[in-house]
């Protein structure tokens, strides 16, 4: 079973990342992927720190490591395939436009999906013909999504097209600033790395139907999914990158051994 750990080099790894990597390692042969499409926030020193922390934890992975910033041509290709079938349309709305349109009186309260407010469809009539436009966000036409099936922890899951349209809608597949998105990159890369089981935090469970939809539209295999519990602090809040006090480096500096930290995480998923 090939699993993966896919951190973004935008800050120090914390206990939640350690747990994610341990789950990937426990359940299969862990592959590593550096998710650095956000060129503003990704930094080489954070990438180096990821390797140090994972080595300290005693984890190994096959080389070379996949780096998303080196795969823009693959994402471009996937976008071309979706665009040429008329499945994408350009969107020029900003967040404020979307909130205003979604909150129009006849619409009731704006619906929240995995990426925020479900897009009210303002730009749907934009042209889908000709060359794929650049420097503009591209949305997936949710009407193209059929019935979806996948597994979560080996249990079958389904989503029907109407539920996808209502609760997820036309999500952004290529951001104006990145010319891809987390959703597209993760799907293209999980397939390229031959991942059979996607292991990641429960915070991403709601993004899974988007990924399964893209796999189906791009003729890629759908792996199994396993969303693990998040590590929480003493107050029950999930750990965040800005929460430096929970960084692996700070535990290491405070004299914790990797084995002691791993034993703590296995016994009790709260931060010591
Ligand atoms: N890059 C994401 C993160 O650091 C994880 C994405 C995934 O596992 O699908 O939280």
Short mmCIF file of C-alpha atoms and ligand atoms in Angstrom, two decimals:
data_model
loop_
_atom_site.label_atom_id
_atom_site.label_comp_id
_atom_site.label_asym_id
_atom_site.label_seq_id
_atom_site.Cartn_x
_atom_site.Cartn_y
_atom_site.Cartn_z
CA UNK A 1 0.00 0.00 0.00
CA UNK A 2 1.46 3.37 -1.00
CA UNK A 3 0.52 6.24 1.31
CA UNK A 4 1.75 9.80 1.42
CA UNK A 5 2.60 12.71 3.66
CA UNK A 6 2.17 16.04 1.89
CA UNK A 7 3.24 19.00 4.02
CA UNK A 8 3.46 22.59 2.83
CA UNK A 9 6.79 24.30 3.65
CA UNK A 10 5.10 27.38 5.06
CA UNK A 11 6.04 27.01 8.73
CA UNK A 12 7.41 24.56 11.27
CA UNK A 13 5.96 21.05 11.45
CA UNK A 14 3.98 20.56 14.63
CA UNK A 15 2.63 17.55 16.48
CA UNK A 16 -0.29 17.28 14.06
CA UNK A 17 2.13 16.83 11.17
CA UNK A 18 4.09 14.24 13.14
CA UNK A 19 0.87 12.30 13.66
CA UNK A 20 -0.05 12.59 9.96
CA UNK A 21 3.37 11.24 8.96
CA UNK A 22 3.15 8.43 11.53
CA UNK A 23 -0.26 7.37 10.21
CA UNK A 24 1.06 7.35 6.63
CA UNK A 25 4.04 5.29 7.76
CA UNK A 26 1.93 2.89 9.84
CA UNK A 27 -0.55 2.20 7.04
CA UNK A 28 1.83 1.80 4.13
CA UNK A 29 4.96 2.78 2.32
CA UNK A 30 5.06 6.55 2.94
CA UNK A 31 5.89 8.80 -0.03
CA UNK A 32 6.70 12.42 0.60
CA UNK A 33 5.41 15.37 -1.37
CA UNK A 34 6.27 18.99 -0.76
CA UNK A 35 3.15 21.07 -1.46
CA UNK A 36 4.76 24.36 -2.37
CA UNK A 37 2.52 25.83 -5.09
CA UNK A 38 2.05 28.89 -2.92
CA UNK A 39 5.36 30.52 -3.87
CA UNK A 40 4.74 33.51 -1.59
CA UNK A 41 4.42 31.50 1.59
CA UNK A 42 6.70 28.52 0.82
CA UNK A 43 10.31 28.91 1.95
CA UNK A 44 13.39 26.69 1.37
CA UNK A 45 14.32 26.79 5.05
CA UNK A 46 10.92 25.37 6.00
CA UNK A 47 11.43 22.58 3.46
CA UNK A 48 14.83 21.78 4.98
CA UNK A 49 13.21 21.76 8.43
CA UNK A 50 10.61 19.22 7.21
CA UNK A 51 13.37 16.79 6.19
CA UNK A 52 15.18 17.31 9.52
CA UNK A 53 12.04 16.75 11.57
CA UNK A 54 11.02 13.62 9.65
CA UNK A 55 14.51 12.16 9.95
CA UNK A 56 14.45 12.91 13.64
CA UNK A 57 11.18 10.97 13.88
CA UNK A 58 12.98 8.04 12.24
CA UNK A 59 10.88 8.07 9.06
CA UNK A 60 12.16 7.20 5.60
CA UNK A 61 10.69 7.72 2.13
CA UNK A 62 11.70 7.07 -1.46
CA UNK A 63 13.76 9.68 -3.31
CA UNK A 64 13.40 11.88 -5.24
CA UNK A 65 10.79 13.76 -3.26
CA UNK A 66 7.98 15.20 -5.35
CA UNK A 67 7.81 18.98 -5.27
CA UNK A 68 4.67 20.67 -6.61
CA UNK A 69 6.52 23.79 -7.75
CA UNK A 70 8.29 21.57 -10.32
CA UNK A 71 5.05 20.19 -11.74
CA UNK A 72 3.30 23.20 -13.21
CA UNK A 73 3.40 21.62 -16.72
CA UNK A 74 1.42 18.61 -15.44
CA UNK A 75 -1.23 20.85 -13.86
CA UNK A 76 -1.39 22.91 -17.03
CA UNK A 77 -1.98 19.77 -19.03
CA UNK A 78 -4.81 18.64 -16.73
CA UNK A 79 -6.41 22.09 -17.02
CA UNK A 80 -6.19 21.90 -20.80
CA UNK A 81 -7.97 18.56 -20.76
CA UNK A 82 -10.80 19.89 -18.60
CA UNK A 83 -11.01 23.16 -20.56
CA UNK A 84 -11.14 21.45 -23.95
CA UNK A 85 -14.21 19.52 -22.78
CA UNK A 86 -16.01 22.71 -21.70
CA UNK A 87 -15.91 21.77 -18.02
CA UNK A 88 -14.28 24.99 -16.78
CA UNK A 89 -15.22 28.64 -17.01
CA UNK A 90 -13.34 31.82 -16.12
CA UNK A 91 -14.49 33.69 -13.01
CA UNK A 92 -13.67 37.29 -12.22
CA UNK A 93 -15.59 37.55 -8.93
CA UNK A 94 -13.78 38.54 -5.78
CA UNK A 95 -14.75 37.31 -2.32
CA UNK A 96 -16.94 40.32 -1.66
CA UNK A 97 -18.90 39.84 -4.93
CA UNK A 98 -19.48 36.20 -4.04
CA UNK A 99 -20.68 36.93 -0.52
CA UNK A 100 -23.00 39.65 -1.79
CA UNK A 101 -24.51 37.46 -4.54
CA UNK A 102 -24.81 34.44 -2.26
CA UNK A 103 -26.53 36.52 0.42
CA UNK A 104 -29.16 37.99 -1.94
CA UNK A 105 -32.55 37.92 -0.14
CA UNK A 106 -34.09 35.26 -2.38
CA UNK A 107 -31.13 32.94 -1.73
CA UNK A 108 -31.50 32.69 2.06
CA UNK A 109 -28.34 32.27 4.18
CA UNK A 110 -25.19 31.66 2.08
CA UNK A 111 -24.28 27.99 2.02
CA UNK A 112 -20.81 27.08 3.17
CA UNK A 113 -18.89 24.42 1.25
CA UNK A 114 -15.35 23.07 1.65
CA UNK A 115 -13.88 26.23 0.08
CA UNK A 116 -16.10 28.78 1.80
CA UNK A 117 -19.35 30.18 0.42
CA UNK A 118 -20.78 27.92 -2.32
CA UNK A 119 -20.35 29.91 -5.54
CA UNK A 120 -23.66 31.40 -6.68
CA UNK A 121 -22.77 30.94 -10.36
CA UNK A 122 -22.41 34.60 -11.37
CA UNK A 123 -19.80 33.92 -14.12
CA UNK A 124 -21.29 30.68 -15.46
CA UNK A 125 -22.28 32.32 -18.74
CA UNK A 126 -18.64 33.34 -19.49
CA UNK A 127 -17.25 31.98 -22.74
CA UNK A 128 -15.75 28.48 -22.62
CA UNK A 129 -14.63 28.55 -26.22
CA UNK A 130 -11.16 29.13 -27.68
CA UNK A 131 -7.84 29.09 -25.88
CA UNK A 132 -7.85 28.61 -22.14
CA UNK A 133 -7.68 32.07 -20.59
CA UNK A 134 -4.67 32.87 -18.38
CA UNK A 135 -4.44 35.14 -15.36
CA UNK A 136 -8.01 34.46 -14.33
CA UNK A 137 -9.54 31.94 -11.93
CA UNK A 138 -11.18 28.89 -13.55
CA UNK A 139 -14.14 27.14 -11.95
CA UNK A 140 -15.36 23.59 -12.49
CA UNK A 141 -18.94 23.39 -13.75
CA UNK A 142 -20.55 21.23 -11.07
CA UNK A 143 -23.24 20.14 -13.56
CA UNK A 144 -20.56 17.96 -15.19
CA UNK A 145 -20.08 15.91 -12.01
CA UNK A 146 -21.88 12.57 -11.90
CA UNK A 147 -22.47 10.14 -9.02
CA UNK A 148 -19.30 9.74 -6.95
CA UNK A 149 -18.11 6.73 -4.99
CA UNK A 150 -15.04 6.23 -2.85
CA UNK A 151 -14.02 4.62 0.43
CA UNK A 152 -13.23 6.17 3.78
CA UNK A 153 -11.41 3.76 6.10
CA UNK A 154 -12.61 0.94 3.83
CA UNK A 155 -16.26 1.98 4.16
CA UNK A 156 -18.06 2.88 0.90
CA UNK A 157 -19.11 6.52 0.53
CA UNK A 158 -21.29 8.09 -2.16
CA UNK A 159 -22.39 11.54 -3.25
CA UNK A 160 -25.13 12.15 -5.78
CA UNK A 161 -24.85 14.93 -8.38
CA UNK A 162 -27.54 17.12 -6.76
CA UNK A 163 -25.75 17.05 -3.40
CA UNK A 164 -22.46 17.93 -5.07
CA UNK A 165 -24.07 20.90 -6.84
CA UNK A 166 -25.80 22.14 -3.70
CA UNK A 167 -23.14 21.61 -1.06
CA UNK A 168 -19.93 22.06 -3.07
CA UNK A 169 -20.84 23.82 -6.30
CA UNK A 170 -18.51 25.33 -8.88
CA UNK A 171 -15.18 25.26 -7.03
CA UNK A 172 -12.05 27.06 -8.19
CA UNK A 173 -9.75 24.60 -9.96
CA UNK A 174 -7.13 27.12 -11.11
CA UNK A 175 -6.45 30.17 -9.01
CA UNK A 176 -5.58 33.38 -10.77
CA UNK A 177 -2.29 33.66 -8.86
CA UNK A 178 -1.17 29.97 -9.00
CA UNK A 179 -2.61 28.69 -12.32
CA UNK A 180 -3.61 25.57 -10.38
CA UNK A 181 -5.24 24.87 -7.03
CA UNK A 182 -4.71 22.58 -4.09
CA UNK A 183 -7.53 20.37 -5.42
CA UNK A 184 -6.13 19.93 -8.91
CA UNK A 185 -2.51 19.51 -7.81
CA UNK A 186 -3.31 16.94 -5.14
CA UNK A 187 -5.33 14.81 -7.58
CA UNK A 188 -2.75 14.92 -10.36
CA UNK A 189 0.06 14.18 -7.89
CA UNK A 190 -1.63 11.38 -5.95
CA UNK A 191 -2.09 9.62 -9.29
CA UNK A 192 1.50 10.33 -10.44
CA UNK A 193 2.90 8.96 -7.17
CA UNK A 194 0.74 5.85 -7.44
CA UNK A 195 -0.90 6.52 -4.07
CA UNK A 196 -3.36 3.76 -3.10
CA UNK A 197 -4.36 5.25 0.24
CA UNK A 198 -4.58 8.98 0.90
CA UNK A 199 -3.87 9.56 4.59
CA UNK A 200 -4.43 13.08 5.88
CA UNK A 201 -6.13 15.08 8.62
CA UNK A 202 -9.88 15.11 9.22
CA UNK A 203 -9.91 18.82 8.31
CA UNK A 204 -9.72 17.74 4.65
CA UNK A 205 -12.53 15.18 4.68
CA UNK A 206 -14.96 17.60 3.04
CA UNK A 207 -12.60 18.25 0.13
CA UNK A 208 -12.65 14.56 -0.80
CA UNK A 209 -15.71 14.65 -3.13
CA UNK A 210 -13.99 17.45 -5.10
CA UNK A 211 -10.95 15.22 -5.51
CA UNK A 212 -13.01 12.19 -6.50
CA UNK A 213 -14.90 14.34 -9.04
CA UNK A 214 -11.63 15.52 -10.59
CA UNK A 215 -10.22 11.97 -10.69
CA UNK A 216 -13.32 10.83 -12.53
CA UNK A 217 -13.25 13.71 -15.03
CA UNK A 218 -9.51 13.25 -15.64
CA UNK A 219 -9.74 9.43 -15.92
CA UNK A 220 -7.47 8.92 -12.93
CA UNK A 221 -7.86 6.13 -10.38
CA UNK A 222 -9.58 6.94 -7.09
CA UNK A 223 -7.42 5.87 -4.15
CA UNK A 224 -8.81 4.87 -0.76
CA UNK A 225 -9.06 7.62 1.86
CA UNK A 226 -8.21 7.61 5.53
CA UNK A 227 -8.74 10.88 7.39
CA UNK A 228 -7.14 10.75 10.82
CA UNK A 229 -8.06 12.64 13.97
CA UNK A 230 -6.39 15.99 14.50
CA UNK A 231 -4.02 16.59 17.38
CA UNK A 232 -5.51 19.16 19.76
CA UNK A 233 -4.14 21.44 22.43
CA UNK A 234 -5.20 21.32 26.09
CA UNK A 235 -8.30 23.41 25.27
CA UNK A 236 -9.40 21.11 22.46
CA UNK A 237 -8.36 23.45 19.65
CA UNK A 238 -6.62 21.99 16.62
CA UNK A 239 -2.98 22.95 16.30
CA UNK A 240 -2.06 25.52 13.67
CA UNK A 241 1.21 26.41 11.98
CA UNK A 242 1.35 29.69 13.87
CA UNK A 243 1.29 27.70 17.11
CA UNK A 244 5.09 27.54 17.23
CA UNK A 245 5.10 26.29 20.80
CA UNK A 246 3.90 22.92 19.48
CA UNK A 247 6.54 22.67 16.78
CA UNK A 248 8.52 19.45 16.66
CA UNK A 249 11.72 21.50 16.87
CA UNK A 250 10.61 23.00 20.19
CA UNK A 251 9.97 19.54 21.69
CA UNK A 252 13.35 18.40 20.41
CA UNK A 253 15.00 21.47 21.93
CA UNK A 254 13.21 20.80 25.22
CA UNK A 255 14.89 17.37 25.38
CA UNK A 256 12.07 15.08 24.21
CA UNK A 257 13.20 11.97 22.37
CA UNK A 258 11.40 11.04 19.17
CA UNK A 259 10.29 7.75 20.75
CA UNK A 260 8.78 9.49 23.77
CA UNK A 261 6.91 11.96 21.57
CA UNK A 262 5.63 9.21 19.29
CA UNK A 263 4.53 7.13 22.29
CA UNK A 264 2.66 10.14 23.67
CA UNK A 265 0.88 10.74 20.35
CA UNK A 266 -0.10 7.11 20.03
CA UNK A 267 -1.50 7.03 23.57
CA UNK A 268 -3.26 10.38 23.59
CA UNK A 269 -3.80 12.74 20.67
CA UNK A 270 -3.42 15.94 22.68
CA UNK A 271 -0.30 18.06 22.79
CA UNK A 272 1.83 17.39 25.89
N1 LIG B 1 -0.55 20.26 2.12
C1 LIG B 1 -1.61 20.05 3.06
C2 LIG B 1 -1.16 20.48 4.45
O1 LIG B 1 -0.01 20.74 4.67
C3 LIG B 1 -2.04 18.61 3.11
C4 LIG B 1 -2.80 18.22 1.91
C5 LIG B 1 -3.18 16.76 1.80
O2 LIG B 1 -2.69 15.93 2.57
O3 LIG B 1 -3.99 16.43 0.90
O4 LIG B 1 -2.00 20.59 5.32
#
